[in-house]
Amino acid sequence: MESGVSEQQGRVELGGGIALVIDEQVARLRLGQPEERAVTLNETRIEGLERAIARVAEIPGLAGLVIHSSRPGMFCAGADVQLIEQVNDPAVAEELARRGQEIFDRIAALPCTTVAVISGPCVGGGYELALACDYRVAVDSSDTK
């Protein structure tokens, strides 16, 4: 038997700087660490996102998911440039792109309402992540414009 939201409340670190906090009927997914210069999507973060979205999808009765960055003035700068530079095989590049797109598709298919809170740069895969959500809320600042 599946447990409801109340049985799953709390905070869990899912690797790659991904944390999921479930409180009442809402889950908050935190991207990155506050000390990071830029919040990017590297391989461990992609794995953490996969685990987080799978976990959210299994919570019956969840009303919403809010995705935000842990770093003030930054949402997500997309794929990690160092990861891209390391890829020499087109098949590996295709697999990474496919995994990213699957995450975005899974977010879009969640039964709960999803919201991206955008504070600062939101480019590339970060933009796709925000677009996968039902709603996007952008902070009115020069970093976000």
Short mmCIF file of C-alpha atoms in Angstrom, two decimals, residues 27-82:
data_model
loop_
_atom_site.label_atom_id
_atom_site.label_comp_id
_atom_site.label_asym_id
_atom_site.label_seq_id
_atom_site.Cartn_x
_atom_site.Cartn_y
_atom_site.Cartn_z
CA ALA A 27 7.58 19.11 -2.42
CA ARG A 28 10.49 21.49 -2.95
CA LEU A 29 13.36 20.36 -5.15
CA ARG A 30 16.56 22.28 -4.52
CA LEU A 31 19.17 22.45 -7.29
CA GLY A 32 22.83 22.77 -6.40
CA GLN A 33 24.75 24.07 -3.42
CA PRO A 34 24.82 27.71 -2.24
CA GLU A 35 28.60 27.92 -2.69
CA GLU A 36 28.53 26.91 -6.38
CA ARG A 37 29.47 29.65 -8.82
CA ALA A 38 26.98 28.31 -11.34
CA VAL A 39 24.32 25.63 -10.91
CA THR A 40 24.82 23.28 -13.85
CA LEU A 41 23.55 19.88 -14.92
CA ASN A 42 26.44 17.45 -14.53
CA GLU A 43 26.18 13.67 -14.52
CA THR A 44 25.67 13.28 -10.75
CA ARG A 45 23.10 16.08 -10.74
CA ILE A 46 21.21 14.42 -13.60
CA GLU A 47 21.17 11.19 -11.57
CA GLY A 48 19.92 13.10 -8.52
CA LEU A 49 17.17 14.72 -10.61
CA GLU A 50 16.13 11.30 -11.93
CA ARG A 51 15.83 9.98 -8.36
CA ALA A 52 13.96 13.09 -7.17
CA ILE A 53 11.38 13.03 -9.97
CA ALA A 54 10.85 9.27 -9.51
CA ARG A 55 10.27 9.84 -5.81
CA VAL A 56 7.84 12.74 -6.40
CA ALA A 57 5.89 10.66 -8.94
CA GLU A 58 5.31 7.98 -6.29
CA ILE A 59 3.76 10.29 -3.67
CA PRO A 60 -0.03 10.03 -3.83
CA GLY A 61 -1.95 13.19 -3.08
CA LEU A 62 0.96 15.57 -3.62
CA ALA A 63 -0.42 18.96 -4.69
CA GLY A 64 2.72 20.52 -6.08
CA LEU A 65 6.43 20.51 -6.80
CA VAL A 66 8.48 23.71 -6.61
CA ILE A 67 11.90 23.63 -8.28
CA HIS A 68 14.41 26.27 -7.18
CA SER A 69 18.12 26.88 -6.88
CA SER A 70 19.96 26.88 -3.59
CA ARG A 71 22.14 29.73 -4.85
CA PRO A 72 20.75 33.27 -4.71
CA GLY A 73 20.77 34.95 -8.12
CA MET A 74 21.04 31.67 -10.08
CA PHE A 75 18.51 29.18 -11.39
CA CYS A 76 20.32 26.78 -13.71
CA ALA A 77 22.94 27.40 -16.37
CA GLY A 78 22.19 24.15 -18.20
CA ALA A 79 24.70 21.44 -19.04
CA ASP A 80 28.06 21.48 -17.30
CA VAL A 81 30.61 22.75 -19.85
CA GLN A 82 33.28 20.42 -18.41
#
